[in-house]
């Protein structure tokens, strides 16, 4: 994986502050109202959570692009609906046993954040489900539902990379964006 | 017809659609031959079903407190369902409970392809 530059003291504090802000927001939403008591309580609980359950740092090095974020969200909703219809149709078709496959797809941007987000979204778009993540190699192993012809596998591979591309376009840094146009030579098994 | 009635009707439609999708997800989990196939049913129609139910609830309830809670449920549903499915699928794969006859290609078992 590409080693990201070690986050400085400022970056680490910024990540923690964002996490704390999110936890305070969740706490207030759970109580259903924003009061001074809830803000203080949320700060205490959030600080305790961050202190006692530390997570490996996932730093956000990119920048948000509103248009690309809208594209990402819009496409996601459309794909979630079509994925649901697809699975639902298979589920109720009598006497149909779907064939499956597991394929490995090498992502172009190997940051932890990108791997995690792509893996999450993949399970909610048509035909794909994440089975295994090879973090060091940046490879996602994906189960494909309803394979009929070998071309379906190529289609799924392209769909995985399309999801990755939309994510990077929405939140990636400029350097990561440039990586998208370079097609890795060692892309696994062109079926 | 005032806005409240329209919202109520939209909410009702969303509730019924969400319930139907959840039902289909259940049928899928029951009928699919394999753990990995079942996880497809447990993620996509299930998540959309829950989201539609939440939208229906939001349209019917329309109070800020409930909307905040509904938003939280939706966010956590989206964030956790794929993770749970991945953990189950991975555990099933590693313990050999995946029916390999149903797989056309398996690059995880045979990375050299």
PDB file of N, CA, C and O in Angstrom, chain B residues 29-98:
ATOM      1  N   UNK B  29     -33.358 -14.983   1.958  1.00  0.00           N
ATOM      2  CA  UNK B  29     -32.506 -15.643   2.946  1.00  0.00           C
ATOM      3  C   UNK B  29     -32.918 -17.100   3.082  1.00  0.00           C
ATOM      4  O   UNK B  29     -32.090 -18.002   3.224  1.00  0.00           O
ATOM      5  N   UNK B  30     -34.218 -17.344   2.997  1.00  0.00           N
ATOM      6  CA  UNK B  30     -34.723 -18.714   3.145  1.00  0.00           C
ATOM      7  C   UNK B  30     -34.396 -19.561   1.929  1.00  0.00           C
ATOM      8  O   UNK B  30     -34.001 -20.722   2.045  1.00  0.00           O
ATOM      9  N   UNK B  31     -34.512 -18.991   0.736  1.00  0.00           N
ATOM     10  CA  UNK B  31     -34.476 -19.812  -0.479  1.00  0.00           C
ATOM     11  C   UNK B  31     -33.109 -19.925  -1.124  1.00  0.00           C
ATOM     12  O   UNK B  31     -32.853 -20.883  -1.846  1.00  0.00           O
ATOM     13  N   UNK B  32     -32.238 -18.950  -0.921  1.00  0.00           N
ATOM     14  CA  UNK B  32     -30.949 -19.008  -1.603  1.00  0.00           C
ATOM     15  C   UNK B  32     -30.148 -20.208  -1.117  1.00  0.00           C
ATOM     16  O   UNK B  32     -30.214 -20.579   0.054  1.00  0.00           O
ATOM     17  N   UNK B  33     -29.375 -20.826  -2.025  1.00  0.00           N
ATOM     18  CA  UNK B  33     -28.739 -22.092  -1.681  1.00  0.00           C
ATOM     19  C   UNK B  33     -27.484 -21.950  -0.816  1.00  0.00           C
ATOM     20  O   UNK B  33     -27.024 -22.932  -0.262  1.00  0.00           O
ATOM     21  N   UNK B  34     -26.952 -20.762  -0.667  1.00  0.00           N
ATOM     22  CA  UNK B  34     -25.606 -20.646  -0.147  1.00  0.00           C
ATOM     23  C   UNK B  34     -25.507 -19.441   0.785  1.00  0.00           C
ATOM     24  O   UNK B  34     -26.262 -18.481   0.655  1.00  0.00           O
ATOM     25  N   UNK B  35     -24.551 -19.509   1.721  1.00  0.00           N
ATOM     26  CA  UNK B  35     -24.403 -18.402   2.676  1.00  0.00           C
ATOM     27  C   UNK B  35     -24.153 -17.079   1.954  1.00  0.00           C
ATOM     28  O   UNK B  35     -24.762 -16.062   2.270  1.00  0.00           O
ATOM     29  N   UNK B  36     -23.249 -17.108   0.971  1.00  0.00           N
ATOM     30  CA  UNK B  36     -22.884 -15.852   0.309  1.00  0.00           C
ATOM     31  C   UNK B  36     -24.072 -15.272  -0.452  1.00  0.00           C
ATOM     32  O   UNK B  36     -24.301 -14.059  -0.437  1.00  0.00           O
ATOM     33  N   UNK B  37     -24.863 -16.139  -1.104  1.00  0.00           N
ATOM     34  CA  UNK B  37     -26.051 -15.647  -1.788  1.00  0.00           C
ATOM     35  C   UNK B  37     -27.014 -15.029  -0.780  1.00  0.00           C
ATOM     36  O   UNK B  37     -27.643 -14.006  -1.035  1.00  0.00           O
ATOM     37  N   UNK B  38     -27.122 -15.705   0.371  1.00  0.00           N
ATOM     38  CA  UNK B  38     -28.053 -15.201   1.387  1.00  0.00           C
ATOM     39  C   UNK B  38     -27.641 -13.828   1.879  1.00  0.00           C
ATOM     40  O   UNK B  38     -28.480 -12.993   2.196  1.00  0.00           O
ATOM     41  N   UNK B  39     -26.317 -13.620   1.937  1.00  0.00           N
ATOM     42  CA  UNK B  39     -25.868 -12.307   2.408  1.00  0.00           C
ATOM     43  C   UNK B  39     -26.258 -11.199   1.423  1.00  0.00           C
ATOM     44  O   UNK B  39     -26.476 -10.066   1.824  1.00  0.00           O
ATOM     45  N   UNK B  40     -26.362 -11.551   0.135  1.00  0.00           N
ATOM     46  CA  UNK B  40     -26.864 -10.561  -0.826  1.00  0.00           C
ATOM     47  C   UNK B  40     -28.276 -10.138  -0.432  1.00  0.00           C
ATOM     48  O   UNK B  40     -28.611  -8.957  -0.428  1.00  0.00           O
ATOM     49  N   UNK B  41     -29.103 -11.141  -0.089  1.00  0.00           N
ATOM     50  CA  UNK B  41     -30.482 -10.823   0.304  1.00  0.00           C
ATOM     51  C   UNK B  41     -30.497 -10.049   1.617  1.00  0.00           C
ATOM     52  O   UNK B  41     -31.350  -9.191   1.829  1.00  0.00           O
ATOM     53  N   UNK B  42     -29.543 -10.338   2.495  1.00  0.00           N
ATOM     54  CA  UNK B  42     -29.552  -9.687   3.808  1.00  0.00           C
ATOM     55  C   UNK B  42     -29.012  -8.266   3.747  1.00  0.00           C
ATOM     56  O   UNK B  42     -29.148  -7.527   4.709  1.00  0.00           O
ATOM     57  N   UNK B  43     -28.384  -7.897   2.633  1.00  0.00           N
ATOM     58  CA  UNK B  43     -27.899  -6.520   2.562  1.00  0.00           C
ATOM     59  C   UNK B  43     -28.821  -5.647   1.715  1.00  0.00           C
ATOM     60  O   UNK B  43     -29.457  -4.748   2.239  1.00  0.00           O
ATOM     61  N   UNK B  44     -28.925  -5.955   0.404  1.00  0.00           N
ATOM     62  CA  UNK B  44     -29.572  -4.948  -0.458  1.00  0.00           C
ATOM     63  C   UNK B  44     -31.060  -4.733  -0.197  1.00  0.00           C
ATOM     64  O   UNK B  44     -31.435  -3.626   0.215  1.00  0.00           O
ATOM     65  N   UNK B  45     -31.926  -5.749  -0.416  1.00  0.00           N
ATOM     66  CA  UNK B  45     -33.347  -5.444  -0.186  1.00  0.00           C
ATOM     67  C   UNK B  45     -33.637  -5.144   1.275  1.00  0.00           C
ATOM     68  O   UNK B  45     -34.526  -4.353   1.582  1.00  0.00           O
ATOM     69  N   UNK B  46     -32.865  -5.748   2.160  1.00  0.00           N
ATOM     70  CA  UNK B  46     -33.089  -5.529   3.584  1.00  0.00           C
ATOM     71  C   UNK B  46     -32.813  -4.079   3.948  1.00  0.00           C
ATOM     72  O   UNK B  46     -33.637  -3.419   4.600  1.00  0.00           O
ATOM     73  N   UNK B  47     -31.664  -3.554   3.504  1.00  0.00           N
ATOM     74  CA  UNK B  47     -31.311  -2.167   3.836  1.00  0.00           C
ATOM     75  C   UNK B  47     -32.313  -1.200   3.218  1.00  0.00           C
ATOM     76  O   UNK B  47     -32.815  -0.291   3.891  1.00  0.00           O
ATOM     77  N   UNK B  48     -32.641  -1.417   1.941  1.00  0.00           N
ATOM     78  CA  UNK B  48     -33.600  -0.512   1.296  1.00  0.00           C
ATOM     79  C   UNK B  48     -34.959  -0.617   1.977  1.00  0.00           C
ATOM     80  O   UNK B  48     -35.646   0.394   2.163  1.00  0.00           O
ATOM     81  N   UNK B  49     -35.342  -1.836   2.386  1.00  0.00           N
ATOM     82  CA  UNK B  49     -36.606  -2.012   3.090  1.00  0.00           C
ATOM     83  C   UNK B  49     -36.640  -1.207   4.376  1.00  0.00           C
ATOM     84  O   UNK B  49     -37.605  -0.481   4.649  1.00  0.00           O
ATOM     85  N   UNK B  50     -35.578  -1.310   5.156  1.00  0.00           N
ATOM     86  CA  UNK B  50     -35.525  -0.552   6.416  1.00  0.00           C
ATOM     87  C   UNK B  50     -35.544   0.942   6.131  1.00  0.00           C
ATOM     88  O   UNK B  50     -36.250   1.699   6.802  1.00  0.00           O
ATOM     89  N   UNK B  51     -34.780   1.366   5.123  1.00  0.00           N
ATOM     90  CA  UNK B  51     -34.754   2.796   4.806  1.00  0.00           C
ATOM     91  C   UNK B  51     -36.144   3.298   4.405  1.00  0.00           C
ATOM     92  O   UNK B  51     -36.575   4.373   4.816  1.00  0.00           O
ATOM     93  N   UNK B  52     -36.861   2.490   3.597  1.00  0.00           N
ATOM     94  CA  UNK B  52     -38.208   2.903   3.192  1.00  0.00           C
ATOM     95  C   UNK B  52     -39.146   2.965   4.390  1.00  0.00           C
ATOM     96  O   UNK B  52     -39.962   3.882   4.515  1.00  0.00           O
ATOM     97  N   UNK B  53     -39.017   1.989   5.293  1.00  0.00           N
ATOM     98  CA  UNK B  53     -39.840   2.026   6.504  1.00  0.00           C
ATOM     99  C   UNK B  53     -39.551   3.292   7.296  1.00  0.00           C
ATOM    100  O   UNK B  53     -40.461   3.941   7.818  1.00  0.00           O
ATOM    101  N   UNK B  54     -38.260   3.658   7.382  1.00  0.00           N
ATOM    102  CA  UNK B  54     -37.881   4.861   8.120  1.00  0.00           C
ATOM    103  C   UNK B  54     -38.450   6.108   7.447  1.00  0.00           C
ATOM    104  O   UNK B  54     -38.951   7.016   8.117  1.00  0.00           O
ATOM    105  N   UNK B  55     -38.370   6.149   6.099  1.00  0.00           N
ATOM    106  CA  UNK B  55     -38.932   7.297   5.385  1.00  0.00           C
ATOM    107  C   UNK B  55     -40.429   7.387   5.650  1.00  0.00           C
ATOM    108  O   UNK B  55     -40.971   8.467   5.922  1.00  0.00           O
ATOM    109  N   UNK B  56     -41.102   6.224   5.596  1.00  0.00           N
ATOM    110  CA  UNK B  56     -42.525   6.208   5.885  1.00  0.00           C
ATOM    111  C   UNK B  56     -42.820   6.736   7.277  1.00  0.00           C
ATOM    112  O   UNK B  56     -43.711   7.568   7.478  1.00  0.00           O
ATOM    113  N   UNK B  57     -42.056   6.280   8.259  1.00  0.00           N
ATOM    114  CA  UNK B  57     -42.230   6.749   9.633  1.00  0.00           C
ATOM    115  C   UNK B  57     -42.009   8.250   9.724  1.00  0.00           C
ATOM    116  O   UNK B  57     -42.797   8.966  10.359  1.00  0.00           O
ATOM    117  N   UNK B  58     -40.934   8.728   9.064  1.00  0.00           N
ATOM    118  CA  UNK B  58     -40.618  10.156   9.128  1.00  0.00           C
ATOM    119  C   UNK B  58     -41.760  10.979   8.547  1.00  0.00           C
ATOM    120  O   UNK B  58     -42.142  12.019   9.092  1.00  0.00           O
ATOM    121  N   UNK B  59     -42.349  10.497   7.431  1.00  0.00           N
ATOM    122  CA  UNK B  59     -43.435  11.241   6.801  1.00  0.00           C
ATOM    123  C   UNK B  59     -44.680  11.247   7.674  1.00  0.00           C
ATOM    124  O   UNK B  59     -45.477  12.186   7.648  1.00  0.00           O
ATOM    125  N   UNK B  60     -44.871  10.192   8.468  1.00  0.00           N
ATOM    126  CA  UNK B  60     -46.054  10.143   9.322  1.00  0.00           C
ATOM    127  C   UNK B  60     -45.833  10.913  10.622  1.00  0.00           C
ATOM    128  O   UNK B  60     -46.742  11.574  11.119  1.00  0.00           O
ATOM    129  N   UNK B  61     -44.656  10.817  11.209  1.00  0.00           N
ATOM    130  CA  UNK B  61     -44.449  11.386  12.551  1.00  0.00           C
ATOM    131  C   UNK B  61     -44.186  12.888  12.491  1.00  0.00           C
ATOM    132  O   UNK B  61     -44.811  13.666  13.199  1.00  0.00           O
ATOM    133  N   UNK B  62     -43.196  13.287  11.659  1.00  0.00           N
ATOM    134  CA  UNK B  62     -42.940  14.712  11.394  1.00  0.00           C
ATOM    135  C   UNK B  62     -42.608  15.540  12.636  1.00  0.00           C
ATOM    136  O   UNK B  62     -42.959  16.700  12.718  1.00  0.00           O
ATOM    137  N   UNK B  63     -41.976  14.968  13.645  1.00  0.00           N
ATOM    138  CA  UNK B  63     -41.510  15.792  14.772  1.00  0.00           C
ATOM    139  C   UNK B  63     -39.990  15.728  14.809  1.00  0.00           C
ATOM    140  O   UNK B  63     -39.406  14.683  14.506  1.00  0.00           O
ATOM    141  N   UNK B  64     -39.317  16.831  15.167  1.00  0.00           N
ATOM    142  CA  UNK B  64     -37.858  16.887  15.087  1.00  0.00           C
ATOM    143  C   UNK B  64     -37.170  15.775  15.881  1.00  0.00           C
ATOM    144  O   UNK B  64     -36.184  15.187  15.414  1.00  0.00           O
ATOM    145  N   UNK B  65     -37.681  15.484  17.083  1.00  0.00           N
ATOM    146  CA  UNK B  65     -37.063  14.437  17.897  1.00  0.00           C
ATOM    147  C   UNK B  65     -37.045  13.103  17.152  1.00  0.00           C
ATOM    148  O   UNK B  65     -36.017  12.425  17.077  1.00  0.00           O
ATOM    149  N   UNK B  66     -38.201  12.746  16.596  1.00  0.00           N
ATOM    150  CA  UNK B  66     -38.275  11.468  15.874  1.00  0.00           C
ATOM    151  C   UNK B  66     -37.408  11.488  14.634  1.00  0.00           C
ATOM    152  O   UNK B  66     -36.758  10.489  14.308  1.00  0.00           O
ATOM    153  N   UNK B  67     -37.371  12.633  13.954  1.00  0.00           N
ATOM    154  CA  UNK B  67     -36.569  12.700  12.726  1.00  0.00           C
ATOM    155  C   UNK B  67     -35.092  12.468  13.037  1.00  0.00           C
ATOM    156  O   UNK B  67     -34.398  11.756  12.302  1.00  0.00           O
ATOM    157  N   UNK B  68     -34.605  13.047  14.143  1.00  0.00           N
ATOM    158  CA  UNK B  68     -33.207  12.828  14.525  1.00  0.00           C
ATOM    159  C   UNK B  68     -32.913  11.365  14.760  1.00  0.00           C
ATOM    160  O   UNK B  68     -31.920  10.818  14.263  1.00  0.00           O
ATOM    161  N   UNK B  69     -33.812  10.718  15.490  1.00  0.00           N
ATOM    162  CA  UNK B  69     -33.609   9.297  15.795  1.00  0.00           C
ATOM    163  C   UNK B  69     -33.651   8.471  14.511  1.00  0.00           C
ATOM    164  O   UNK B  69     -32.831   7.567  14.303  1.00  0.00           O
ATOM    165  N   UNK B  70     -34.613   8.797  13.625  1.00  0.00           N
ATOM    166  CA  UNK B  70     -34.755   8.059  12.368  1.00  0.00           C
ATOM    167  C   UNK B  70     -33.493   8.203  11.524  1.00  0.00           C
ATOM    168  O   UNK B  70     -32.997   7.237  10.936  1.00  0.00           O
ATOM    169  N   UNK B  71     -32.956   9.434  11.512  1.00  0.00           N
ATOM    170  CA  UNK B  71     -31.725   9.681  10.765  1.00  0.00           C
ATOM    171  C   UNK B  71     -30.595   8.790  11.295  1.00  0.00           C
ATOM    172  O   UNK B  71     -29.866   8.154  10.521  1.00  0.00           O
ATOM    173  N   UNK B  72     -30.478   8.724  12.617  1.00  0.00           N
ATOM    174  CA  UNK B  72     -29.434   7.892  13.223  1.00  0.00           C
ATOM    175  C   UNK B  72     -29.602   6.430  12.841  1.00  0.00           C
ATOM    176  O   UNK B  72     -28.632   5.755  12.457  1.00  0.00           O
ATOM    177  N   UNK B  73     -30.840   5.940  12.938  1.00  0.00           N
ATOM    178  CA  UNK B  73     -31.082   4.528  12.605  1.00  0.00           C
ATOM    179  C   UNK B  73     -30.672   4.265  11.159  1.00  0.00           C
ATOM    180  O   UNK B  73     -30.000   3.276  10.850  1.00  0.00           O
ATOM    181  N   UNK B  74     -31.049   5.193  10.257  1.00  0.00           N
ATOM    182  CA  UNK B  74     -30.712   5.016   8.845  1.00  0.00           C
ATOM    183  C   UNK B  74     -29.213   4.986   8.623  1.00  0.00           C
ATOM    184  O   UNK B  74     -28.693   4.112   7.929  1.00  0.00           O
ATOM    185  N   UNK B  75     -28.504   5.941   9.233  1.00  0.00           N
ATOM    186  CA  UNK B  75     -27.052   6.011   9.051  1.00  0.00           C
ATOM    187  C   UNK B  75     -26.386   4.727   9.549  1.00  0.00           C
ATOM    188  O   UNK B  75     -25.543   4.133   8.870  1.00  0.00           O
ATOM    189  N   UNK B  76     -26.807   4.273  10.727  1.00  0.00           N
ATOM    190  CA  UNK B  76     -26.153   3.086  11.278  1.00  0.00           C
ATOM    191  C   UNK B  76     -26.543   1.834  10.515  1.00  0.00           C
ATOM    192  O   UNK B  76     -25.742   0.896  10.390  1.00  0.00           O
ATOM    193  N   UNK B  77     -27.760   1.813   9.981  1.00  0.00           N
ATOM    194  CA  UNK B  77     -28.145   0.671   9.143  1.00  0.00           C
ATOM    195  C   UNK B  77     -27.242   0.596   7.916  1.00  0.00           C
ATOM    196  O   UNK B  77     -26.701  -0.463   7.594  1.00  0.00           O
ATOM    197  N   UNK B  78     -27.033   1.740   7.277  1.00  0.00           N
ATOM    198  CA  UNK B  78     -26.181   1.767   6.081  1.00  0.00           C
ATOM    199  C   UNK B  78     -24.745   1.380   6.427  1.00  0.00           C
ATOM    200  O   UNK B  78     -24.065   0.711   5.661  1.00  0.00           O
ATOM    201  N   UNK B  79     -24.286   1.823   7.594  1.00  0.00           N
ATOM    202  CA  UNK B  79     -22.887   1.591   7.924  1.00  0.00           C
ATOM    203  C   UNK B  79     -22.633   0.166   8.402  1.00  0.00           C
ATOM    204  O   UNK B  79     -21.571  -0.390   8.153  1.00  0.00           O
ATOM    205  N   UNK B  80     -23.617  -0.441   9.085  1.00  0.00           N
ATOM    206  CA  UNK B  80     -23.323  -1.720   9.729  1.00  0.00           C
ATOM    207  C   UNK B  80     -23.734  -2.931   8.897  1.00  0.00           C
ATOM    208  O   UNK B  80     -23.079  -3.969   8.989  1.00  0.00           O
ATOM    209  N   UNK B  81     -24.785  -2.812   8.075  1.00  0.00           N
ATOM    210  CA  UNK B  81     -25.265  -4.002   7.362  1.00  0.00           C
ATOM    211  C   UNK B  81     -24.179  -4.621   6.472  1.00  0.00           C
ATOM    212  O   UNK B  81     -23.970  -5.840   6.522  1.00  0.00           O
ATOM    213  N   UNK B  82     -23.453  -3.820   5.657  1.00  0.00           N
ATOM    214  CA  UNK B  82     -22.409  -4.443   4.843  1.00  0.00           C
ATOM    215  C   UNK B  82     -21.295  -5.068   5.674  1.00  0.00           C
ATOM    216  O   UNK B  82     -20.770  -6.126   5.333  1.00  0.00           O
ATOM    217  N   UNK B  83     -20.962  -4.420   6.806  1.00  0.00           N
ATOM    218  CA  UNK B  83     -19.900  -4.973   7.650  1.00  0.00           C
ATOM    219  C   UNK B  83     -20.317  -6.315   8.219  1.00  0.00           C
ATOM    220  O   UNK B  83     -19.552  -7.294   8.195  1.00  0.00           O
ATOM    221  N   UNK B  84     -21.565  -6.380   8.712  1.00  0.00           N
ATOM    222  CA  UNK B  84     -22.052  -7.634   9.274  1.00  0.00           C
ATOM    223  C   UNK B  84     -22.065  -8.727   8.207  1.00  0.00           C
ATOM    224  O   UNK B  84     -21.614  -9.855   8.443  1.00  0.00           O
ATOM    225  N   UNK B  85     -22.541  -8.375   7.004  1.00  0.00           N
ATOM    226  CA  UNK B  85     -22.600  -9.362   5.922  1.00  0.00           C
ATOM    227  C   UNK B  85     -21.196  -9.835   5.561  1.00  0.00           C
ATOM    228  O   UNK B  85     -20.970 -11.018   5.307  1.00  0.00           O
ATOM    229  N   UNK B  86     -20.248  -8.897   5.555  1.00  0.00           N
ATOM    230  CA  UNK B  86     -18.875  -9.283   5.218  1.00  0.00           C
ATOM    231  C   UNK B  86     -18.308 -10.223   6.267  1.00  0.00           C
ATOM    232  O   UNK B  86     -17.668 -11.226   5.938  1.00  0.00           O
ATOM    233  N   UNK B  87     -18.556  -9.928   7.552  1.00  0.00           N
ATOM    234  CA  UNK B  87     -18.019 -10.790   8.605  1.00  0.00           C
ATOM    235  C   UNK B  87     -18.596 -12.199   8.491  1.00  0.00           C
ATOM    236  O   UNK B  87     -17.870 -13.189   8.609  1.00  0.00           O
ATOM    237  N   UNK B  88     -19.906 -12.283   8.235  1.00  0.00           N
ATOM    238  CA  UNK B  88     -20.530 -13.607   8.131  1.00  0.00           C
ATOM    239  C   UNK B  88     -20.002 -14.338   6.900  1.00  0.00           C
ATOM    240  O   UNK B  88     -19.636 -15.516   6.953  1.00  0.00           O
ATOM    241  N   UNK B  89     -19.952 -13.612   5.766  1.00  0.00           N
ATOM    242  CA  UNK B  89     -19.467 -14.238   4.542  1.00  0.00           C
ATOM    243  C   UNK B  89     -18.036 -14.723   4.681  1.00  0.00           C
ATOM    244  O   UNK B  89     -17.688 -15.829   4.260  1.00  0.00           O
ATOM    245  N   UNK B  90     -17.220 -13.899   5.312  1.00  0.00           N
ATOM    246  CA  UNK B  90     -15.817 -14.248   5.475  1.00  0.00           C
ATOM    247  C   UNK B  90     -15.660 -15.462   6.395  1.00  0.00           C
ATOM    248  O   UNK B  90     -14.886 -16.381   6.111  1.00  0.00           O
ATOM    249  N   UNK B  91     -16.430 -15.452   7.499  1.00  0.00           N
ATOM    250  CA  UNK B  91     -16.362 -16.580   8.428  1.00  0.00           C
ATOM    251  C   UNK B  91     -16.805 -17.857   7.728  1.00  0.00           C
ATOM    252  O   UNK B  91     -16.180 -18.915   7.874  1.00  0.00           O
ATOM    253  N   UNK B  92     -17.889 -17.754   6.930  1.00  0.00           N
ATOM    254  CA  UNK B  92     -18.385 -18.932   6.222  1.00  0.00           C
ATOM    255  C   UNK B  92     -17.338 -19.429   5.233  1.00  0.00           C
ATOM    256  O   UNK B  92     -17.090 -20.628   5.115  1.00  0.00           O
ATOM    257  N   UNK B  93     -16.701 -18.480   4.532  1.00  0.00           N
ATOM    258  CA  UNK B  93     -15.706 -18.887   3.541  1.00  0.00           C
ATOM    259  C   UNK B  93     -14.533 -19.584   4.204  1.00  0.00           C
ATOM    260  O   UNK B  93     -14.092 -20.647   3.769  1.00  0.00           O
ATOM    261  N   UNK B  94     -14.035 -18.982   5.273  1.00  0.00           N
ATOM    262  CA  UNK B  94     -12.826 -19.526   5.909  1.00  0.00           C
ATOM    263  C   UNK B  94     -13.079 -20.846   6.599  1.00  0.00           C
ATOM    264  O   UNK B  94     -12.165 -21.659   6.759  1.00  0.00           O
ATOM    265  N   UNK B  95     -14.302 -21.079   7.046  1.00  0.00           N
ATOM    266  CA  UNK B  95     -14.586 -22.354   7.699  1.00  0.00           C
ATOM    267  C   UNK B  95     -15.116 -23.371   6.699  1.00  0.00           C
ATOM    268  O   UNK B  95     -15.613 -24.426   7.075  1.00  0.00           O
ATOM    269  N   UNK B  96     -15.020 -23.040   5.388  1.00  0.00           N
ATOM    270  CA  UNK B  96     -15.358 -24.017   4.358  1.00  0.00           C
ATOM    271  C   UNK B  96     -16.836 -24.304   4.229  1.00  0.00           C
ATOM    272  O   UNK B  96     -17.232 -25.365   3.780  1.00  0.00           O
ATOM    273  N   UNK B  97     -17.680 -23.368   4.627  1.00  0.00           N
ATOM    274  CA  UNK B  97     -19.117 -23.592   4.520  1.00  0.00           C
ATOM    275  C   UNK B  97     -19.703 -22.975   3.260  1.00  0.00           C
ATOM    276  O   UNK B  97     -20.902 -22.741   3.173  1.00  0.00           O
ATOM    277  N   UNK B  98     -18.830 -22.693   2.298  1.00  0.00           N
ATOM    278  CA  UNK B  98     -19.309 -22.145   1.039  1.00  0.00           C
ATOM    279  C   UNK B  98     -19.349 -23.277   0.020  1.00  0.00           C
ATOM    280  O   UNK B  98     -18.399 -24.029  -0.127  1.00  0.00           O
TER     281      UNK B  98
END
